[in-house]
Amino acid sequence: MNFLTGFEAFVRRNEPLAMHTWFQLGGPAEYFAEPRNQDELVAVVRRAHDENLPVRMLGRGSNVLVRDEGVPGVVITLSDSAFRKIDILDNTITAGAGARLGRVVTTAVHGGLAGLEELVAIPGTLGGALHGNAGTHGSDIGQWTARATVITDSGELMTRDREELVFDYRYSSLDELVILSAQLELHEDDPTELAKRMQKQWIVRKARQPMGHQSAGCIFKNPPEAHAGELIDQAGLKGTRIGGAVVSSRHANFIVAEPECTSQDVLRLIDLVRNQIEQRFEVELEQELDVW
Ligand code: EPU
């Protein structure tokens, strides 16, 4: 039996990952799994565990750079509608980790539930957001999270409650292999007011960030008491280019990939920026982007 046996309907070999990420760069995954239900998901996780294959979860690829040589092992994505359900009951939203964060936010707002509207323009899935505690200056996904259902790398289903979860700036203690779903506890508010707040956030973000370009989110975390984007801007690095990778002229903490760009170009540009900021300000920038 090889890894694919019995999984042919939802696992593919040598799947190019570029088309699954916002950067649209990088090589293939050895195996790419799109399970259609929880049983298939658990089965693929268990088999990978038994065969000692590394497993990575991919959301919508908005915070991931895949290396040009690709990724060994299994990449799993929860793109099936089975993992994207969003339900509201009283002031609680229950959503599958494959749901787009933007859909979760707008569902809450239209249902008159406040808390998530600040997160409107953050790309990616709920699972990805929970994995890295995505947020803005005023709010993050972790602060609303009451419970999450996860699957361990050996295929065991578990519930993690708020008391045992820790969220901090771009840090989440939800570190099991798979985040399957979560419950977010919000508070009631007027849907019209909420929609206005959401629209305002959207406009601000669109003006400040290179949305719609071939890029990911911010490359670096903000260092304590500073903004990575501001430091990179002050160092005069906007527009700096290596191959097809360019530091965005709109927001300096973004890298835009132009035609012919490779992942190696982006990695070299990240190194250049990090070195320049260290030399100039004695600040060590920590990467936010996940490099596979
Ligand atoms: N700034 C510059 N030049 C630039 C970019 C920013 O001077 O090129 C200055 C701005 O003028 C502002 C300060 O830096 O005074 C902060 O900029 P901004 O409000 O854009 O926020 P940020 O700290 O750069 C953070 C998150 C973003 C999130 C925004 C919106 C991080 C690393 N970034 O950006 O999240 O969308 O706040 O609230 O925490 C992400 O995590 O991928 C991401 C994009």
Tab-separated table of C-alpha atoms and ligand atoms in Angstrom:
chain	number	residue	atom	x	y	z
A	1	MET	CA	0.000	0.000	0.000
A	2	ASN	CA	1.361	3.434	-0.828
A	3	PHE	CA	0.263	6.703	0.737
A	4	LEU	CA	-2.436	7.303	-1.888
A	5	THR	CA	-4.152	3.920	-1.641
A	6	GLY	CA	-7.834	4.509	-0.886
A	7	PHE	CA	-7.301	8.286	-0.832
A	8	GLU	CA	-7.242	8.812	-4.608
A	9	ALA	CA	-10.491	10.819	-4.577
A	10	PHE	CA	-9.108	13.585	-2.381
A	11	VAL	CA	-5.287	13.377	-2.361
A	12	ARG	CA	-3.093	14.375	-5.309
A	13	ARG	CA	0.643	13.912	-5.854
A	14	ASN	CA	2.991	16.763	-6.788
A	15	GLU	CA	0.389	19.493	-6.600
A	16	PRO	CA	1.821	22.937	-7.497
A	17	LEU	CA	1.317	25.102	-4.409
A	18	ALA	CA	1.860	28.449	-6.128
A	19	MET	CA	-1.774	28.643	-7.153
A	20	HIS	CA	-2.849	28.005	-3.564
A	21	THR	CA	-0.942	30.969	-2.082
A	22	TRP	CA	-1.273	34.723	-2.385
A	23	PHE	CA	2.356	35.103	-3.461
A	24	GLN	CA	1.702	32.580	-6.257
A	25	LEU	CA	5.274	31.354	-5.914
A	26	GLY	CA	7.070	28.153	-5.015
A	27	GLY	CA	7.144	24.480	-5.890
A	28	PRO	CA	4.796	21.527	-5.395
A	29	ALA	CA	3.587	19.579	-2.375
A	30	GLU	CA	4.537	15.899	-2.451
A	31	TYR	CA	0.925	15.117	-1.473
A	32	PHE	CA	-1.961	17.563	-1.394
A	33	ALA	CA	-5.124	16.539	0.466
A	34	GLU	CA	-8.563	18.137	0.233
A	35	PRO	CA	-10.622	15.876	2.504
A	36	ARG	CA	-14.379	16.010	1.983
A	37	ASN	CA	-15.343	15.280	5.571
A	38	GLN	CA	-13.912	14.802	9.050
A	39	ASP	CA	-13.424	11.038	8.642
A	40	GLU	CA	-11.221	11.548	5.566
A	41	LEU	CA	-9.314	14.281	7.376
A	42	VAL	CA	-8.619	12.056	10.391
A	43	ALA	CA	-7.677	9.134	8.121
A	44	VAL	CA	-5.105	11.159	6.188
A	45	VAL	CA	-3.623	12.617	9.383
A	46	ARG	CA	-3.311	9.118	10.906
A	47	ARG	CA	-1.704	7.609	7.830
A	48	ALA	CA	0.809	10.448	7.574
A	49	HIS	CA	1.598	9.919	11.269
A	50	ASP	CA	2.054	6.163	10.775
A	51	GLU	CA	4.325	6.746	7.774
A	52	ASN	CA	6.289	9.525	9.488
A	53	LEU	CA	5.421	12.054	6.800
A	54	PRO	CA	5.480	15.712	7.770
A	55	VAL	CA	2.052	17.404	7.577
A	56	ARG	CA	1.267	21.077	7.057
A	57	MET	CA	-2.106	22.778	7.129
A	58	LEU	CA	-2.759	25.356	4.435
A	59	GLY	CA	-5.534	27.926	4.749
A	60	ARG	CA	-5.833	30.367	1.861
A	61	GLY	CA	-2.079	30.884	1.704
A	62	SER	CA	-2.078	34.568	2.593
A	63	ASN	CA	0.737	34.273	5.152
A	64	VAL	CA	2.834	31.550	3.526
A	65	LEU	CA	5.802	31.569	1.176
A	66	VAL	CA	6.523	28.172	-0.393
A	67	ARG	CA	10.163	27.613	-1.329
A	68	ASP	CA	10.961	27.037	-5.000
A	69	GLU	CA	11.908	23.408	-4.324
A	70	GLY	CA	8.458	22.636	-2.881
A	71	VAL	CA	7.343	20.811	0.239
A	72	PRO	CA	7.935	17.183	1.256
A	73	GLY	CA	5.122	15.239	2.921
A	74	VAL	CA	1.475	16.166	3.042
A	75	VAL	CA	-0.240	19.537	2.728
A	76	ILE	CA	-3.860	19.482	3.866
A	77	THR	CA	-6.408	22.165	3.113
A	78	LEU	CA	-9.922	22.437	4.555
A	79	SER	CA	-11.442	23.897	1.399
A	80	ASP	CA	-14.465	21.595	1.302
A	81	SER	CA	-17.804	23.120	2.342
A	82	ALA	CA	-17.896	20.573	5.187
A	83	PHE	CA	-15.227	22.666	6.947
A	84	ARG	CA	-16.608	26.099	6.082
A	85	LYS	CA	-19.967	26.189	7.881
A	86	ILE	CA	-20.831	29.292	9.893
A	87	ASP	CA	-23.721	29.247	12.416
A	88	ILE	CA	-24.996	31.837	14.850
A	89	LEU	CA	-26.776	30.930	18.090
A	90	ASP	CA	-27.533	33.822	20.457
A	91	ASN	CA	-24.234	35.692	20.787
A	92	THR	CA	-22.021	32.801	19.689
A	93	ILE	CA	-20.700	32.104	16.213
A	94	THR	CA	-19.541	28.577	15.487
A	95	ALA	CA	-17.449	28.302	12.348
A	96	GLY	CA	-15.353	25.718	10.562
A	97	ALA	CA	-11.655	26.511	10.318
A	98	GLY	CA	-11.837	26.486	6.512
A	99	ALA	CA	-14.311	29.400	6.492
A	100	ARG	CA	-12.873	32.643	5.211
A	101	LEU	CA	-12.277	35.021	8.096
A	102	GLY	CA	-13.970	37.771	6.060
A	103	ARG	CA	-17.125	35.638	5.808
A	104	VAL	CA	-17.123	35.031	9.558
A	105	VAL	CA	-16.768	38.785	10.155
A	106	THR	CA	-19.591	39.791	7.802
A	107	THR	CA	-21.879	37.050	9.144
A	108	ALA	CA	-21.342	38.424	12.659
A	109	VAL	CA	-21.943	42.017	11.590
A	110	HIS	CA	-25.128	41.226	9.658
A	111	GLY	CA	-26.340	39.182	12.613
A	112	GLY	CA	-25.840	42.156	14.950
A	113	LEU	CA	-22.852	40.702	16.784
A	114	ALA	CA	-19.978	43.029	17.614
A	115	GLY	CA	-16.278	42.353	18.092
A	116	LEU	CA	-14.960	41.078	14.802
A	117	GLU	CA	-15.674	44.117	12.571
A	118	GLU	CA	-12.106	45.433	12.996
A	119	LEU	CA	-10.793	42.248	11.400
A	120	VAL	CA	-12.695	42.784	8.154
A	121	ALA	CA	-9.839	43.166	5.701
A	122	ILE	CA	-7.625	40.405	7.079
A	123	PRO	CA	-7.271	37.709	4.434
A	124	GLY	CA	-7.194	33.971	5.015
A	125	THR	CA	-9.256	31.375	6.844
A	126	LEU	CA	-10.505	31.291	10.408
A	127	GLY	CA	-8.064	28.427	11.066
A	128	GLY	CA	-5.123	30.458	9.779
A	129	ALA	CA	-6.235	33.454	11.825
A	130	LEU	CA	-6.436	31.352	14.999
A	131	HIS	CA	-3.089	29.703	14.310
A	132	GLY	CA	-1.259	33.062	14.290
A	133	ASN	CA	-3.776	35.134	16.297
A	134	ALA	CA	-4.361	37.501	13.396
A	135	GLY	CA	-5.388	41.011	14.339
A	136	THR	CA	-5.111	44.730	13.954
A	137	HIS	CA	-3.961	47.377	16.414
A	138	GLY	CA	-7.245	47.298	18.323
A	139	SER	CA	-8.397	43.714	18.192
A	140	ASP	CA	-7.391	40.136	17.512
A	141	ILE	CA	-9.266	36.905	16.852
A	142	GLY	CA	-8.033	35.294	20.090
A	143	GLN	CA	-9.851	37.704	22.377
A	144	TRP	CA	-13.231	36.458	21.085
A	145	THR	CA	-12.398	32.752	21.064
A	146	ALA	CA	-14.304	30.709	23.631
A	147	ARG	CA	-13.477	27.220	22.427
A	148	ALA	CA	-11.728	25.416	19.601
A	149	THR	CA	-11.918	21.857	18.339
A	150	VAL	CA	-8.582	20.487	17.185
A	151	ILE	CA	-7.043	17.258	15.895
A	152	THR	CA	-3.630	16.156	17.111
A	153	ASP	CA	-0.897	14.837	14.829
A	154	SER	CA	-1.889	11.286	15.772
A	155	GLY	CA	-5.491	11.929	14.724
A	156	GLU	CA	-7.113	12.481	18.131
A	157	LEU	CA	-10.033	14.932	18.358
A	158	MET	CA	-9.884	17.369	21.311
A	159	THR	CA	-11.654	20.476	22.598
A	160	ARG	CA	-9.635	23.384	23.974
A	161	ASP	CA	-11.502	25.857	26.192
A	162	ARG	CA	-10.776	29.513	26.767
A	163	GLU	CA	-9.221	28.872	30.226
A	164	GLU	CA	-6.439	26.803	28.692
A	165	LEU	CA	-5.836	29.023	25.656
A	166	VAL	CA	-3.228	31.770	25.519
A	167	PHE	CA	-3.283	34.449	22.840
A	168	ASP	CA	-0.800	37.272	22.540
A	169	TYR	CA	0.471	39.546	19.772
A	170	ARG	CA	0.600	37.164	16.771
A	171	TYR	CA	0.914	34.244	19.188
A	172	SER	CA	-1.582	31.453	19.783
A	173	SER	CA	-1.256	28.401	22.013
A	174	LEU	CA	-3.505	26.495	19.597
A	175	ASP	CA	-0.593	24.421	18.391
A	176	GLU	CA	-2.207	21.072	17.594
A	177	LEU	CA	-1.799	19.991	13.995
A	178	VAL	CA	-5.352	20.773	12.848
A	179	ILE	CA	-7.714	23.490	14.033
A	180	LEU	CA	-11.094	22.113	13.003
A	181	SER	CA	-13.593	24.714	14.221
A	182	ALA	CA	-14.065	27.413	16.828
A	183	GLN	CA	-16.724	29.193	18.837
A	184	LEU	CA	-16.452	32.952	19.101
A	185	GLU	CA	-18.399	34.727	21.840
A	186	LEU	CA	-19.443	38.226	20.783
A	187	HIS	CA	-21.804	40.876	22.094
A	188	GLU	CA	-24.976	42.293	20.606
A	189	ASP	CA	-25.014	45.624	18.798
A	190	ASP	CA	-26.911	47.448	16.081
A	191	PRO	CA	-26.170	45.848	12.675
A	192	THR	CA	-26.281	49.213	10.848
A	193	GLU	CA	-23.707	50.750	13.196
A	194	LEU	CA	-21.548	47.656	12.934
A	195	ALA	CA	-21.695	47.708	9.139
A	196	LYS	CA	-20.551	51.354	9.152
A	197	ARG	CA	-17.606	50.534	11.412
A	198	MET	CA	-16.702	47.606	9.189
A	199	GLN	CA	-16.788	49.697	6.017
A	200	LYS	CA	-14.579	52.348	7.602
A	201	GLN	CA	-11.988	49.716	8.505
A	202	TRP	CA	-12.086	48.329	4.989
A	203	ILE	CA	-11.437	51.727	3.400
A	204	VAL	CA	-8.523	52.512	5.754
A	205	ARG	CA	-6.889	49.155	5.090
A	206	LYS	CA	-7.328	49.403	1.332
A	207	ALA	CA	-5.649	52.794	1.294
A	208	ARG	CA	-2.699	51.664	3.419
A	209	GLN	CA	-1.871	48.206	2.150
A	210	PRO	CA	-1.083	46.824	-1.310
A	211	MET	CA	-4.248	44.713	-1.424
A	212	GLY	CA	-4.925	43.093	-4.763
A	213	HIS	CA	-1.232	42.795	-5.589
A	214	GLN	CA	0.665	39.545	-5.631
A	215	SER	CA	1.870	39.656	-2.024
A	216	ALA	CA	1.199	38.152	1.398
A	217	GLY	CA	0.452	40.019	4.626
A	218	CYS	CA	3.101	41.789	6.654
A	219	ILE	CA	6.519	40.175	6.356
A	220	PHE	CA	7.747	41.049	9.864
A	221	LYS	CA	6.096	41.321	13.265
A	222	ASN	CA	6.137	44.743	14.811
A	223	PRO	CA	8.983	44.987	17.333
A	224	PRO	CA	8.101	46.259	20.835
A	225	GLU	CA	7.116	49.958	20.774
A	226	ALA	CA	7.725	50.288	17.018
A	227	HIS	CA	6.275	49.461	13.615
A	228	ALA	CA	8.310	47.354	11.215
A	229	GLY	CA	6.767	49.197	8.249
A	230	GLU	CA	7.789	52.579	9.608
A	231	LEU	CA	11.382	51.440	10.277
A	232	ILE	CA	11.744	49.948	6.784
A	233	ASP	CA	10.292	53.131	5.304
A	234	GLN	CA	12.660	55.347	7.345
A	235	ALA	CA	15.586	53.260	6.158
A	236	GLY	CA	14.635	54.282	2.612
A	237	LEU	CA	13.954	50.723	1.515
A	238	LYS	CA	10.595	51.191	-0.248
A	239	GLY	CA	10.987	50.122	-3.858
A	240	THR	CA	14.124	48.041	-3.150
A	241	ARG	CA	14.185	45.113	-5.535
A	242	ILE	CA	15.839	41.716	-5.837
A	243	GLY	CA	14.863	39.943	-9.056
A	244	GLY	CA	11.081	40.172	-9.210
A	245	ALA	CA	10.580	40.886	-5.472
A	246	VAL	CA	10.023	44.518	-4.467
A	247	VAL	CA	9.450	46.251	-1.115
A	248	SER	CA	5.971	47.770	-1.558
A	249	SER	CA	5.874	51.511	-2.089
A	250	ARG	CA	2.488	51.630	-0.383
A	251	HIS	CA	3.408	49.855	2.874
A	252	ALA	CA	7.042	48.989	3.551
A	253	ASN	CA	6.264	45.822	5.549
A	254	PHE	CA	4.857	44.170	2.411
A	255	ILE	CA	6.774	42.564	-0.435
A	256	VAL	CA	5.149	42.496	-3.850
A	257	ALA	CA	6.025	39.742	-6.344
A	258	GLU	CA	6.268	40.935	-9.927
A	259	PRO	CA	6.240	38.648	-12.993
A	260	GLU	CA	9.265	36.298	-13.078
A	261	CYS	CA	9.666	36.558	-9.283
A	262	THR	CA	10.892	33.435	-7.474
A	263	SER	CA	10.601	32.493	-3.818
A	264	GLN	CA	14.368	32.813	-3.605
A	265	ASP	CA	14.070	36.494	-4.648
A	266	VAL	CA	11.620	37.103	-1.799
A	267	LEU	CA	13.837	35.287	0.716
A	268	ARG	CA	16.890	37.284	-0.339
A	269	LEU	CA	14.943	40.544	-0.089
A	270	ILE	CA	13.729	39.588	3.405
A	271	ASP	CA	17.377	39.011	4.443
A	272	LEU	CA	18.455	42.320	2.943
A	273	VAL	CA	15.726	44.244	4.789
A	274	ARG	CA	16.434	42.455	8.077
A	275	ASN	CA	20.175	43.180	7.840
A	276	GLN	CA	19.659	46.838	6.958
A	277	ILE	CA	17.252	47.391	9.858
A	278	GLU	CA	19.636	45.703	12.268
A	279	GLN	CA	22.583	47.823	11.099
A	280	ARG	CA	20.639	51.051	11.033
A	281	PHE	CA	18.436	50.805	14.160
A	282	GLU	CA	19.922	47.826	16.065
A	283	VAL	CA	16.486	46.205	15.912
A	284	GLU	CA	16.147	42.524	15.083
A	285	LEU	CA	13.006	42.048	13.010
A	286	GLU	CA	11.173	38.783	13.599
A	287	GLN	CA	9.453	37.214	10.604
A	288	GLU	CA	5.674	36.919	10.611
A	289	LEU	CA	5.462	35.244	7.213
A	290	ASP	CA	5.601	31.426	7.359
A	291	VAL	CA	8.247	30.034	5.016
A	292	TRP	CA	7.707	26.411	3.948
B	1	EPU	N1	4.188	53.395	8.327
B	1	EPU	C1	5.140	54.095	7.621
B	1	EPU	N2	5.507	53.633	6.391
B	1	EPU	C2	4.989	52.507	5.846
B	1	EPU	C3	4.020	51.788	6.582
B	1	EPU	C4	3.632	52.252	7.825
B	1	EPU	O1	5.633	55.120	8.090
B	1	EPU	O2	5.384	52.159	4.731
B	1	EPU	C5	3.748	53.914	9.631
B	1	EPU	C6	2.300	54.410	9.569
B	1	EPU	O3	2.236	55.721	9.129
B	1	EPU	C7	1.860	54.238	11.002
B	1	EPU	C8	2.642	53.028	11.504
B	1	EPU	O4	3.729	52.848	10.597
B	1	EPU	O5	2.237	55.355	11.769
B	1	EPU	C9	1.778	51.784	11.551
B	1	EPU	O6	1.296	51.463	10.251
B	1	EPU	P1	-0.088	50.688	10.046
B	1	EPU	O7	-1.205	51.411	10.706
B	1	EPU	O8	-0.205	50.354	8.608
B	1	EPU	O9	0.032	49.369	10.907
B	1	EPU	P2	1.178	48.260	11.008
B	1	EPU	O10	1.626	48.207	12.424
B	1	EPU	O11	2.204	48.441	9.967
B	1	EPU	C10	-0.453	46.338	11.665
B	1	EPU	C11	-0.461	44.874	11.342
B	1	EPU	C12	-1.231	44.607	10.055
B	1	EPU	C13	-2.636	45.168	10.199
B	1	EPU	C14	-2.522	46.660	10.482
B	1	EPU	C15	-3.880	47.324	10.587
B	1	EPU	C16	1.614	43.848	12.104
B	1	EPU	C17	2.959	43.373	11.725
B	1	EPU	N3	0.899	44.393	11.144
B	1	EPU	O12	0.332	46.967	10.654
B	1	EPU	O13	-1.340	43.221	9.913
B	1	EPU	O14	-3.374	44.944	9.010
B	1	EPU	O15	-1.793	46.836	11.703
B	1	EPU	O16	-4.297	47.546	11.853
B	1	EPU	O17	1.217	43.695	13.253
B	1	EPU	C18	-0.301	41.272	9.034
B	1	EPU	O18	-0.186	40.909	10.193
B	1	EPU	O19	0.035	40.552	8.065
B	1	EPU	C19	-0.819	42.600	8.779
B	1	EPU	C20	-0.825	43.122	7.575
